[in-house]
PDB file of C-alpha atoms (C1' of nucleotides) in Angstrom:
ATOM      1  CA  MET A   1       4.066 -24.734  27.692  1.00 54.00           C
ATOM      2  CA  SER A   2       5.405 -21.874  25.694  1.00 49.00           C
ATOM      3  CA  ALA A   3       1.968 -20.463  25.285  1.00 50.00           C
ATOM      4  CA  PRO A   4       2.108 -17.062  23.628  1.00 58.00           C
ATOM      5  CA  PRO A   5       4.497 -17.067  20.718  1.00 61.00           C
ATOM      6  CA  ALA A   6       2.852 -13.912  19.530  1.00 75.00           C
ATOM      7  CA  GLU A   7       4.119 -11.811  22.388  1.00 83.00           C
ATOM      8  CA  ASP A   8       7.755 -12.711  21.986  1.00 87.00           C
ATOM      9  CA  LEU A   9       7.418 -12.475  18.260  1.00 90.00           C
ATOM     10  CA  VAL A  10       6.018  -8.980  18.452  1.00 92.00           C
ATOM     11  CA  ARG A  11       8.803  -7.885  20.741  1.00 92.00           C
ATOM     12  CA  GLN A  12      11.369  -9.248  18.378  1.00 94.00           C
ATOM     13  CA  TRP A  13       9.698  -7.603  15.430  1.00 96.00           C
ATOM     14  CA  GLU A  14       9.532  -4.282  17.223  1.00 95.00           C
ATOM     15  CA  SER A  15      13.250  -4.246  17.847  1.00 95.00           C
ATOM     16  CA  GLU A  16      13.902  -5.241  14.281  1.00 97.00           C
ATOM     17  CA  GLN A  17      11.778  -2.343  13.086  1.00 97.00           C
ATOM     18  CA  ALA A  18      13.572   0.036  15.404  1.00 96.00           C
ATOM     19  CA  CYS A  19      16.876  -1.083  13.986  1.00 97.00           C
ATOM     20  CA  LEU A  20      15.904  -0.848  10.350  1.00 98.00           C
ATOM     21  CA  ARG A  21      14.112   2.427  10.957  1.00 95.00           C
ATOM     22  CA  GLN A  22      17.434   4.174  11.286  1.00 96.00           C
ATOM     23  CA  GLN A  23      18.309   3.284   7.746  1.00 97.00           C
ATOM     24  CA  VAL A  24      15.329   4.979   6.155  1.00 95.00           C
ATOM     25  CA  VAL A  25      16.248   7.890   3.920  1.00 95.00           C
ATOM     26  CA  GLU A  26      13.445  10.427   3.937  1.00 91.00           C
ATOM     27  CA  GLU A  27      14.767  12.634   1.185  1.00 92.00           C
ATOM     28  CA  ASP A  28      15.075  12.656  -2.553  1.00 97.00           C
ATOM     29  CA  THR A  29      18.199  10.861  -3.629  1.00 98.00           C
ATOM     30  CA  GLU A  30      17.692  10.624  -7.373  1.00 98.00           C
ATOM     31  CA  ASP A  31      18.035  13.284 -10.039  1.00 98.00           C
ATOM     32  CA  TRP A  32      14.672  12.573 -11.612  1.00 98.00           C
ATOM     33  CA  GLN A  33      12.981  13.310  -8.307  1.00 98.00           C
ATOM     34  CA  ARG A  34      14.143  16.915  -8.509  1.00 96.00           C
ATOM     35  CA  SER A  35      12.868  17.383 -12.018  1.00 97.00           C
ATOM     36  CA  PRO A  36       9.503  19.136 -12.395  1.00 95.00           C
ATOM     37  CA  ASP A  37       8.340  16.515 -14.894  1.00 96.00           C
ATOM     38  CA  PHE A  38      10.393  13.645 -13.520  1.00 98.00           C
ATOM     39  CA  SER A  39      12.570  13.576 -16.618  1.00 98.00           C
ATOM     40  CA  GLY A  40      14.955  10.670 -16.301  1.00 98.00           C
ATOM     41  CA  LEU A  41      12.282   8.483 -14.770  1.00 98.00           C
ATOM     42  CA  GLU A  42      11.476   5.610 -17.099  1.00 98.00           C
ATOM     43  CA  ARG A  43      10.303   2.721 -14.965  1.00 98.00           C
ATOM     44  CA  VAL A  44       7.936   2.617 -12.008  1.00 98.00           C
ATOM     45  CA  GLY A  45       7.181  -0.578 -10.150  1.00 98.00           C
ATOM     46  CA  GLY A  46       4.239  -1.861  -8.159  1.00 98.00           C
ATOM     47  CA  VAL A  47       3.912  -4.820  -5.812  1.00 98.00           C
ATOM     48  CA  ASP A  48       1.018  -6.617  -4.179  1.00 98.00           C
ATOM     49  CA  LEU A  49      -0.170  -9.924  -2.782  1.00 97.00           C
ATOM     50  CA  SER A  50      -3.539 -11.490  -3.488  1.00 96.00           C
ATOM     51  CA  PHE A  51      -5.056 -14.350  -1.574  1.00 94.00           C
ATOM     52  CA  ILE A  52      -7.350 -17.197  -2.372  1.00 91.00           C
ATOM     53  CA  LYS A  53     -10.563 -16.679  -0.529  1.00 87.00           C
ATOM     54  CA  GLY A  54     -10.660 -18.532   2.711  1.00 85.00           C
ATOM     55  CA  ASP A  55      -6.921 -19.132   2.585  1.00 91.00           C
ATOM     56  CA  ASP A  56      -4.518 -16.753   4.259  1.00 90.00           C
ATOM     57  CA  ILE A  57      -1.468 -18.907   3.719  1.00 94.00           C
ATOM     58  CA  ASN A  58      -1.227 -19.273  -0.016  1.00 95.00           C
ATOM     59  CA  ALA A  59      -0.974 -16.139  -2.082  1.00 97.00           C
ATOM     60  CA  CYS A  60       0.170 -14.758  -5.371  1.00 97.00           C
ATOM     61  CA  ALA A  61       3.055 -12.326  -5.087  1.00 98.00           C
ATOM     62  CA  GLN A  62       3.031  -9.819  -7.892  1.00 98.00           C
ATOM     63  CA  LEU A  63       5.578  -7.424  -9.302  1.00 98.00           C
ATOM     64  CA  VAL A  64       4.856  -5.207 -12.245  1.00 98.00           C
ATOM     65  CA  VAL A  65       7.047  -2.615 -13.911  1.00 98.00           C
ATOM     66  CA  LEU A  66       5.494   0.126 -16.005  1.00 98.00           C
ATOM     67  CA  SER A  67       7.007   2.631 -18.348  1.00 98.00           C
ATOM     68  CA  TYR A  68       6.902   6.245 -17.319  1.00 98.00           C
ATOM     69  CA  PRO A  69       5.128   8.414 -18.205  1.00 97.00           C
ATOM     70  CA  ASP A  70       3.073   6.132 -20.465  1.00 96.00           C
ATOM     71  CA  LEU A  71       2.350   3.608 -17.742  1.00 96.00           C
ATOM     72  CA  GLU A  72       2.512   0.622 -20.041  1.00 96.00           C
ATOM     73  CA  VAL A  73       3.522  -2.791 -18.800  1.00 97.00           C
ATOM     74  CA  LEU A  74       7.193  -3.586 -19.346  1.00 98.00           C
ATOM     75  CA  TYR A  75       7.470  -6.564 -17.040  1.00 98.00           C
ATOM     76  CA  GLU A  76       5.234  -8.714 -14.897  1.00 97.00           C
ATOM     77  CA  ASP A  77       5.886 -11.550 -12.522  1.00 98.00           C
ATOM     78  CA  SER A  78       3.322 -13.638 -10.681  1.00 98.00           C
ATOM     79  CA  GLN A  79       4.525 -16.217  -8.204  1.00 98.00           C
ATOM     80  CA  MET A  80       2.601 -18.433  -5.829  1.00 97.00           C
ATOM     81  CA  VAL A  81       4.071 -18.261  -2.352  1.00 97.00           C
ATOM     82  CA  THR A  82       3.352 -19.737   1.048  1.00 97.00           C
ATOM     83  CA  LEU A  83       3.186 -17.215   3.849  1.00 96.00           C
ATOM     84  CA  THR A  84       4.374 -18.191   7.249  1.00 93.00           C
ATOM     85  CA  ALA A  85       4.054 -15.058   9.356  1.00 94.00           C
ATOM     86  CA  PRO A  86       0.640 -14.070  10.694  1.00 92.00           C
ATOM     87  CA  TYR A  87      -0.900 -10.713   9.929  1.00 93.00           C
ATOM     88  CA  ILE A  88      -0.596  -8.419  12.905  1.00 93.00           C
ATOM     89  CA  ALA A  89      -1.481  -4.773  12.516  1.00 91.00           C
ATOM     90  CA  GLY A  90       1.720  -2.786  12.486  1.00 94.00           C
ATOM     91  CA  PHE A  91       3.777  -5.746  11.312  1.00 96.00           C
ATOM     92  CA  LEU A  92       2.478  -6.325   7.836  1.00 97.00           C
ATOM     93  CA  ALA A  93       5.984  -6.200   6.435  1.00 98.00           C
ATOM     94  CA  PHE A  94       7.085  -9.346   8.212  1.00 97.00           C
ATOM     95  CA  ARG A  95       4.349 -11.192   6.416  1.00 97.00           C
ATOM     96  CA  GLU A  96       4.808  -9.796   2.939  1.00 98.00           C
ATOM     97  CA  THR A  97       8.268  -8.348   2.442  1.00 98.00           C
ATOM     98  CA  PRO A  98      10.188 -11.609   1.913  1.00 98.00           C
ATOM     99  CA  PHE A  99       8.135 -12.456  -1.155  1.00 98.00           C
ATOM    100  CA  LEU A 100       8.197  -8.984  -2.615  1.00 98.00           C
ATOM    101  CA  LEU A 101      11.962  -8.956  -2.221  1.00 98.00           C
ATOM    102  CA  GLU A 102      12.202 -12.307  -3.965  1.00 98.00           C
ATOM    103  CA  ALA A 103      10.283 -10.925  -6.900  1.00 98.00           C
ATOM    104  CA  LEU A 104      12.654  -7.976  -7.143  1.00 98.00           C
ATOM    105  CA  GLN A 105      15.607 -10.335  -6.966  1.00 98.00           C
ATOM    106  CA  ARG A 106      14.237 -12.494  -9.757  1.00 98.00           C
ATOM    107  CA  LEU A 107      14.005  -9.401 -11.894  1.00 98.00           C
ATOM    108  CA  GLN A 108      17.489  -8.328 -10.903  1.00 98.00           C
ATOM    109  CA  GLU A 109      18.819 -11.667 -12.083  1.00 97.00           C
ATOM    110  CA  ASN A 110      16.810 -12.079 -15.238  1.00 97.00           C
ATOM    111  CA  GLN A 111      16.350  -8.594 -16.620  1.00 98.00           C
ATOM    112  CA  PRO A 112      18.314  -6.127 -14.510  1.00 98.00           C
ATOM    113  CA  THR A 113      17.766  -3.383 -17.043  1.00 98.00           C
ATOM    114  CA  LEU A 114      14.075  -3.442 -16.208  1.00 98.00           C
ATOM    115  CA  LEU A 115      14.508  -2.811 -12.506  1.00 98.00           C
ATOM    116  CA  PRO A 116      12.111  -0.053 -11.440  1.00 98.00           C
ATOM    117  CA  GLN A 117      13.525   3.273 -10.289  1.00 98.00           C
ATOM    118  CA  VAL A 118      10.825   3.558  -7.681  1.00 98.00           C
ATOM    119  CA  VAL A 119       8.364   1.063  -6.240  1.00 98.00           C
ATOM    120  CA  PHE A 120       4.799   1.749  -5.166  1.00 97.00           C
ATOM    121  CA  VAL A 121       3.801  -0.335  -2.200  1.00 97.00           C
ATOM    122  CA  ASP A 122       0.325  -1.283  -1.077  1.00 95.00           C
ATOM    123  CA  GLY A 123       0.469  -0.023   2.499  1.00 93.00           C
ATOM    124  CA  ASN A 124       2.057   2.685   4.624  1.00 91.00           C
ATOM    125  CA  GLY A 125       5.588   3.931   4.856  1.00 91.00           C
ATOM    126  CA  LEU A 126       6.510   6.322   7.635  1.00 89.00           C
ATOM    127  CA  PHE A 127       2.839   6.714   8.414  1.00 86.00           C
ATOM    128  CA  HIS A 128       2.987   3.894  10.879  1.00 89.00           C
ATOM    129  CA  TYR A 129       2.915   3.295  14.620  1.00 89.00           C
ATOM    130  CA  ARG A 130       6.685   3.187  14.760  1.00 90.00           C
ATOM    131  CA  GLU A 131       7.366   5.068  11.559  1.00 90.00           C
ATOM    132  CA  PHE A 132       8.321   1.930   9.735  1.00 94.00           C
ATOM    133  CA  GLY A 133       5.578   0.479   7.603  1.00 94.00           C
ATOM    134  CA  LEU A 134       5.795  -1.958   4.720  1.00 97.00           C
ATOM    135  CA  ALA A 135       6.995   0.638   2.219  1.00 96.00           C
ATOM    136  CA  CYS A 136       9.941   1.546   4.467  1.00 96.00           C
ATOM    137  CA  HIS A 137      10.717  -2.059   5.153  1.00 98.00           C
ATOM    138  CA  LEU A 138      10.823  -3.028   1.500  1.00 98.00           C
ATOM    139  CA  GLY A 139      12.719   0.139   0.675  1.00 98.00           C
ATOM    140  CA  VAL A 140      15.469  -0.418   3.186  1.00 98.00           C
ATOM    141  CA  LEU A 141      15.890  -4.095   2.372  1.00 98.00           C
ATOM    142  CA  SER A 142      15.854  -3.557  -1.392  1.00 98.00           C
ATOM    143  CA  GLY A 143      17.658  -0.260  -1.452  1.00 98.00           C
ATOM    144  CA  LEU A 144      15.117   1.082  -3.914  1.00 98.00           C
ATOM    145  CA  PRO A 145      13.105   4.276  -3.535  1.00 98.00           C
ATOM    146  CA  CYS A 146       9.632   3.298  -2.296  1.00 97.00           C
ATOM    147  CA  VAL A 147       6.305   5.076  -1.860  1.00 94.00           C
ATOM    148  CA  GLY A 148       3.622   3.851   0.507  1.00 92.00           C
ATOM    149  CA  VAL A 149       0.006   4.164  -0.606  1.00 90.00           C
ATOM    150  CA  ALA A 150      -2.672   2.956   1.784  1.00 88.00           C
ATOM    151  CA  LYS A 151      -6.371   2.801   1.027  1.00 86.00           C
ATOM    152  CA  ASN A 152      -7.409   3.105   4.628  1.00 83.00           C
ATOM    153  CA  LEU A 153      -6.397   5.464   7.376  1.00 79.00           C
ATOM    154  CA  LEU A 154      -4.257   3.874  10.010  1.00 83.00           C
ATOM    155  CA  GLN A 155      -5.022   5.568  13.277  1.00 79.00           C
ATOM    156  CA  VAL A 156      -1.569   6.452  14.353  1.00 76.00           C
ATOM    157  CA  GLN A 157      -1.319   8.464  17.522  1.00 66.00           C
ATOM    158  CA  GLY A 158      -2.616  11.936  16.979  1.00 60.00           C
ATOM    159  CA  VAL A 159      -4.318  11.177  13.695  1.00 58.00           C
ATOM    160  CA  TYR A 160      -7.906  10.093  13.929  1.00 58.00           C
ATOM    161  CA  LYS A 161     -11.015  10.028  11.854  1.00 58.00           C
ATOM    162  CA  SER A 162     -12.295  13.044  13.671  1.00 57.00           C
ATOM    163  CA  GLU A 163     -15.011  15.284  12.366  1.00 60.00           C
ATOM    164  CA  GLU A 164     -12.339  17.736  11.499  1.00 59.00           C
ATOM    165  CA  HIS A 165     -10.573  15.093   9.495  1.00 59.00           C
ATOM    166  CA  GLN A 166     -13.787  14.331   7.663  1.00 61.00           C
ATOM    167  CA  SER A 167     -14.376  17.951   6.839  1.00 60.00           C
ATOM    168  CA  GLN A 168     -10.842  18.273   5.577  1.00 59.00           C
ATOM    169  CA  ILE A 169     -11.521  15.377   3.248  1.00 58.00           C
ATOM    170  CA  ALA A 170     -14.726  16.992   2.118  1.00 59.00           C
ATOM    171  CA  ALA A 171     -12.847  20.182   1.383  1.00 59.00           C
ATOM    172  CA  LEU A 172     -10.592  18.489  -1.131  1.00 57.00           C
ATOM    173  CA  GLN A 173     -11.539  19.593  -4.596  1.00 56.00           C
ATOM    174  CA  ARG A 174      -9.227  18.472  -7.315  1.00 59.00           C
ATOM    175  CA  GLY A 175      -7.034  15.480  -7.837  1.00 57.00           C
ATOM    176  CA  GLY A 176      -3.766  16.039  -6.101  1.00 59.00           C
ATOM    177  CA  ASP A 177      -5.252  18.155  -3.358  1.00 61.00           C
ATOM    178  CA  GLY A 178      -4.290  17.091   0.084  1.00 67.00           C
ATOM    179  CA  PHE A 179      -3.514  18.090   3.617  1.00 65.00           C
ATOM    180  CA  PRO A 180      -0.911  17.018   6.095  1.00 66.00           C
ATOM    181  CA  LEU A 181      -1.597  14.424   8.748  1.00 68.00           C
ATOM    182  CA  THR A 182       0.474  15.353  11.702  1.00 62.00           C
ATOM    183  CA  ALA A 183       0.865  13.045  14.622  1.00 56.00           C
ATOM    184  CA  ALA A 184       0.850  14.356  18.146  1.00 50.00           C
ATOM    185  CA  SER A 185       4.219  14.227  19.820  1.00 43.00           C
ATOM    186  CA  GLY A 186       4.695  11.203  21.995  1.00 38.00           C
ATOM    187  CA  LYS A 187       7.227   8.837  23.451  1.00 26.00           C
ATOM    188  CA  VAL A 188       7.195   6.569  20.482  1.00 28.00           C
ATOM    189  CA  LEU A 189       8.092   9.347  18.120  1.00 31.00           C
ATOM    190  CA  GLY A 190      10.426  11.206  20.312  1.00 35.00           C
ATOM    191  CA  LYS A 191      12.071  14.041  18.465  1.00 32.00           C
ATOM    192  CA  ASN A 192      11.239  15.984  15.368  1.00 33.00           C
ATOM    193  CA  VAL A 193       7.702  14.810  15.410  1.00 33.00           C
ATOM    194  CA  GLU A 194       6.404  17.570  13.261  1.00 34.00           C
ATOM    195  CA  LYS A 195       8.885  16.806  10.540  1.00 32.00           C
ATOM    196  CA  LEU A 196       8.974  13.069  10.738  1.00 34.00           C
ATOM    197  CA  LEU A 197       5.281  12.442  10.607  1.00 36.00           C
ATOM    198  CA  GLU A 198       3.915  14.869   8.132  1.00 38.00           C
ATOM    199  CA  MET A 199       1.730  12.852   5.870  1.00 42.00           C
ATOM    200  CA  PHE A 200      -0.398  14.054   3.083  1.00 45.00           C
ATOM    201  CA  LEU A 201      -3.714  12.816   2.038  1.00 45.00           C
ATOM    202  CA  SER A 202      -4.338  13.135  -1.598  1.00 38.00           C
ATOM    203  CA  VAL A 203      -7.174  12.428  -3.914  1.00 36.00           C
ATOM    204  CA  CYS A 204      -6.550  10.908  -7.258  1.00 31.00           C
ATOM    205  CA  ARG A 205      -8.455  11.884 -10.272  1.00 33.00           C
ATOM    206  CA  ARG A 206      -9.396  10.481 -13.548  1.00 33.00           C
ATOM    207  CA  LEU A 207      -6.873  11.151 -16.251  1.00 32.00           C
ATOM    208  CA  ARG A 208      -8.670  13.490 -18.582  1.00 33.00           C
ATOM    209  CA  SER A 209     -12.263  13.912 -17.662  1.00 34.00           C
ATOM    210  CA  SER A 210     -13.224  16.237 -14.872  1.00 37.00           C
ATOM    211  CA  ASP A 211     -12.100  15.334 -11.418  1.00 46.00           C
ATOM    212  CA  ARG A 212     -14.408  13.019  -9.649  1.00 49.00           C
ATOM    213  CA  SER A 213     -14.442  12.640  -5.955  1.00 47.00           C
ATOM    214  CA  SER A 214     -13.648   9.357  -4.333  1.00 61.00           C
ATOM    215  CA  LYS A 215     -12.174   8.006  -1.176  1.00 72.00           C
ATOM    216  CA  PRO A 216      -8.758   9.455  -0.653  1.00 77.00           C
ATOM    217  CA  VAL A 217      -5.594   7.417  -0.437  1.00 82.00           C
ATOM    218  CA  TYR A 218      -2.858   7.913   2.097  1.00 84.00           C
ATOM    219  CA  VAL A 219       0.602   8.573   0.765  1.00 87.00           C
ATOM    220  CA  SER A 220       3.725   8.384   2.841  1.00 87.00           C
ATOM    221  CA  VAL A 221       7.467   8.138   2.413  1.00 91.00           C
ATOM    222  CA  GLY A 222       8.853   4.666   2.087  1.00 94.00           C
ATOM    223  CA  HIS A 223      12.517   5.185   1.317  1.00 96.00           C
ATOM    224  CA  LYS A 224      14.793   7.473  -0.676  1.00 98.00           C
ATOM    225  CA  ILE A 225      12.100   9.965  -1.605  1.00 94.00           C
ATOM    226  CA  SER A 226      10.650  13.066  -0.014  1.00 90.00           C
ATOM    227  CA  LEU A 227       7.004  13.294   0.927  1.00 87.00           C
ATOM    228  CA  ASP A 228       6.525  16.119  -1.529  1.00 84.00           C
ATOM    229  CA  THR A 229       7.922  14.094  -4.377  1.00 91.00           C
ATOM    230  CA  ALA A 230       6.039  10.982  -3.284  1.00 90.00           C
ATOM    231  CA  VAL A 231       2.726  12.802  -3.414  1.00 85.00           C
ATOM    232  CA  ARG A 232       3.495  14.456  -6.723  1.00 87.00           C
ATOM    233  CA  LEU A 233       4.628  11.181  -8.283  1.00 92.00           C
ATOM    234  CA  THR A 234       1.646   9.291  -6.937  1.00 88.00           C
ATOM    235  CA  HIS A 235      -0.676  11.811  -8.468  1.00 85.00           C
ATOM    236  CA  SER A 236       1.066  11.589 -11.811  1.00 89.00           C
ATOM    237  CA  CYS A 237       0.677   7.809 -11.821  1.00 91.00           C
ATOM    238  CA  CYS A 238      -3.059   7.850 -11.137  1.00 86.00           C
ATOM    239  CA  ARG A 239      -5.653   7.041 -13.747  1.00 87.00           C
ATOM    240  CA  TYR A 240      -8.033   5.854 -11.106  1.00 84.00           C
ATOM    241  CA  ARG A 241      -8.063   6.136  -7.379  1.00 81.00           C
ATOM    242  CA  VAL A 242      -5.076   3.897  -6.802  1.00 87.00           C
ATOM    243  CA  PRO A 243      -1.859   4.598  -8.727  1.00 90.00           C
ATOM    244  CA  GLU A 244      -1.430   2.337 -11.747  1.00 94.00           C
ATOM    245  CA  PRO A 245       1.542   0.297 -10.559  1.00 96.00           C
ATOM    246  CA  ILE A 246      -0.358  -0.873  -7.497  1.00 96.00           C
ATOM    247  CA  ARG A 247      -3.662  -1.201  -9.268  1.00 94.00           C
ATOM    248  CA  LEU A 248      -2.168  -3.363 -11.999  1.00 96.00           C
ATOM    249  CA  ALA A 249      -0.207  -5.477  -9.534  1.00 97.00           C
ATOM    250  CA  ASP A 250      -3.503  -6.088  -7.791  1.00 96.00           C
ATOM    251  CA  CYS A 251      -5.370  -6.909 -11.003  1.00 95.00           C
ATOM    252  CA  LEU A 252      -2.655  -9.196 -12.333  1.00 96.00           C
ATOM    253  CA  SER A 253      -2.267 -11.193  -9.136  1.00 96.00           C
ATOM    254  CA  ARG A 254      -6.016 -11.653  -8.896  1.00 94.00           C
ATOM    255  CA  GLU A 255      -6.188 -12.725 -12.471  1.00 94.00           C
ATOM    256  CA  TYR A 256      -3.433 -15.236 -11.858  1.00 95.00           C
ATOM    257  CA  LEU A 257      -5.453 -16.773  -9.057  1.00 95.00           C
ATOM    258  CA  ARG A 258      -8.565 -16.859 -11.208  1.00 92.00           C
ATOM    259  CA  VAL A 259      -6.755 -18.732 -13.932  1.00 92.00           C
ATOM    260  CA  HIS A 260      -4.733 -21.131 -11.818  1.00 93.00           C
ATOM    261  CA  PHE A 261      -7.170 -21.710  -8.994  1.00 89.00           C
ATOM    262  CA  PRO A 262     -10.600 -21.574 -10.613  1.00 81.00           C
ATOM    263  CA  ALA A 263     -13.370 -21.528  -8.073  1.00 73.00           C
ATOM    264  CA  ALA A 264     -11.368 -23.050  -5.272  1.00 64.00           C
ATOM    265  CA  ASP A 265     -14.439 -22.958  -3.123  1.00 53.00           C
ATOM    266  CA  THR A 266     -17.538 -23.337  -5.218  1.00 50.00           C
ATOM    267  CA  GLY A 267     -18.088 -26.859  -6.386  1.00 47.00           C
ATOM    268  CA  ILE A 268     -18.015 -26.204 -10.086  1.00 45.00           C
ATOM    269  CA  LYS A 269     -19.512 -29.077 -11.978  1.00 44.00           C
ATOM    270  CA  GLU A 270     -17.538 -30.636 -14.774  1.00 41.00           C
TER     271      GLU A 270
ATOM    272  C1'  DG B   1     -16.189  -3.788  28.190  1.00 53.50           C
ATOM    273  C1'  DC B   2     -15.411  -1.233  23.734  1.00 53.50           C
ATOM    274  C1'  DG B   3     -13.076   0.138  19.779  1.00 53.50           C
ATOM    275  C1'  DA B   4      -9.312  -0.263  16.531  1.00 53.50           C
ATOM    276  C1'  DC B   5      -6.807  -3.316  13.482  1.00 53.50           C
ATOM    277  C1'  DA B   6      -2.135  -0.927   6.525  1.00 53.50           C
ATOM    278  C1'  DG B   7      -2.924  -5.965   3.948  1.00 53.50           C
TER     279       DG B   7
ATOM    280  C1'  DA C   1      -6.633  -9.872   2.343  1.00 53.50           C
ATOM    281  C1'  DT C   2     -11.654 -12.016   1.496  1.00 53.50           C
ATOM    282  C1'  DC C   3     -17.068 -12.639   1.741  1.00 53.50           C
ATOM    283  C1'  DT C   4     -20.147 -10.006  -3.158  1.00 53.50           C
ATOM    284  C1'  DT C   5     -24.131  -8.125  -8.368  1.00 53.50           C
ATOM    285  C1'  DG C   6     -26.330  -5.050  -9.620  1.00 53.50           C
ATOM    286  C1'  DT C   7     -27.038  -0.493  -9.306  1.00 53.50           C
ATOM    287  C1'  DC C   8     -27.306   4.567  -8.715  1.00 53.50           C
ATOM    288  C1'  DG C   9     -24.968   8.677 -10.279  1.00 53.50           C
ATOM    289  C1'  DC C  10     -21.973  11.848 -13.136  1.00 53.50           C
TER     290       DC C  10
END
DNA sequence: GCGACAG
DNA sequence: ATCTTGTCGC
C-alpha cells in the first residue's frame, strides 16, 4: 500500500517552502524600525502553542498583544485547536502556522486596531535548514513583520555546538551581547551565503538589576525586519530570558490548559 | 551504527 | 511540546 506518506509529504512541504521563501523580506520596511528608540511602535505581538501532556494533537493556540514600550497586555486570545500535521524537524510551520494565522485573523476581524506591528514567534526564521522557519512562514502568510526567537540551537549546516561556539557563548557579558552565526556555503544555500545566514545570538538580561547570565536565545529574521533591528527589538522586549510577548503567550496558553483541562492525567479524586 | 531533531 | 520540586546561587 501507499506506505510512507511522510516522504511524499516532506517533498511537498520542501517545495512549498522554496516557493514561499522567495517572498521573505529581509529588511526593515517600517518607519519605527529605523528609529533609535522604536518611536511609532505601539503594539508587539507574541504567539505560541501549548499542549496537554501526553497529547500532541490537542493544543491551545495563543496570541497576545502587548503595548510598547510598557509591555502591558492589550489583547489575549486562547483557542483550543486540533493539530493534524505531525512534527517534523524543519517543518514546524506546517504544524503550527494555520492556527496562529487564525488567531491573527480573529483579531483582524474583531479589533483590527489592536493588530500588532510585529510578531515574536517561538522558533526560527531564516536560521533554518532551508532559510524558511516558522517565523518566516507566519510572516509571509500574514504579511506582518515577524521575529524568530528559538531557545535551542538548530544545527544548520556550518553552525554547530563546537567548543568554539561554547567559548563564544561564555564570552558574552551583558544582555544584548551577541555574535553572528554564519553558515558554511553549500548547495542548499547557494548564493549570498554570508549575507543570508548571518544570525546573532543574544543574551537577554533582567530589566533593572545587574545582568545575569543564562542560556542564550537565538534570534533570526522572520519577515519585514532586518537582523539588526530584530536583535535590538528582542533585547528591548526582554525582562527575562525570553522576550515578553513569547513568554506571556506561553504562560497564558499553559494557564488556559490548567483551567480548562485540570489534571487530564492524574486521577484527581472528587 | 550513531547522532541530531526549532516546537 | 511534555515528563518534574525543591534547591542552590546571586
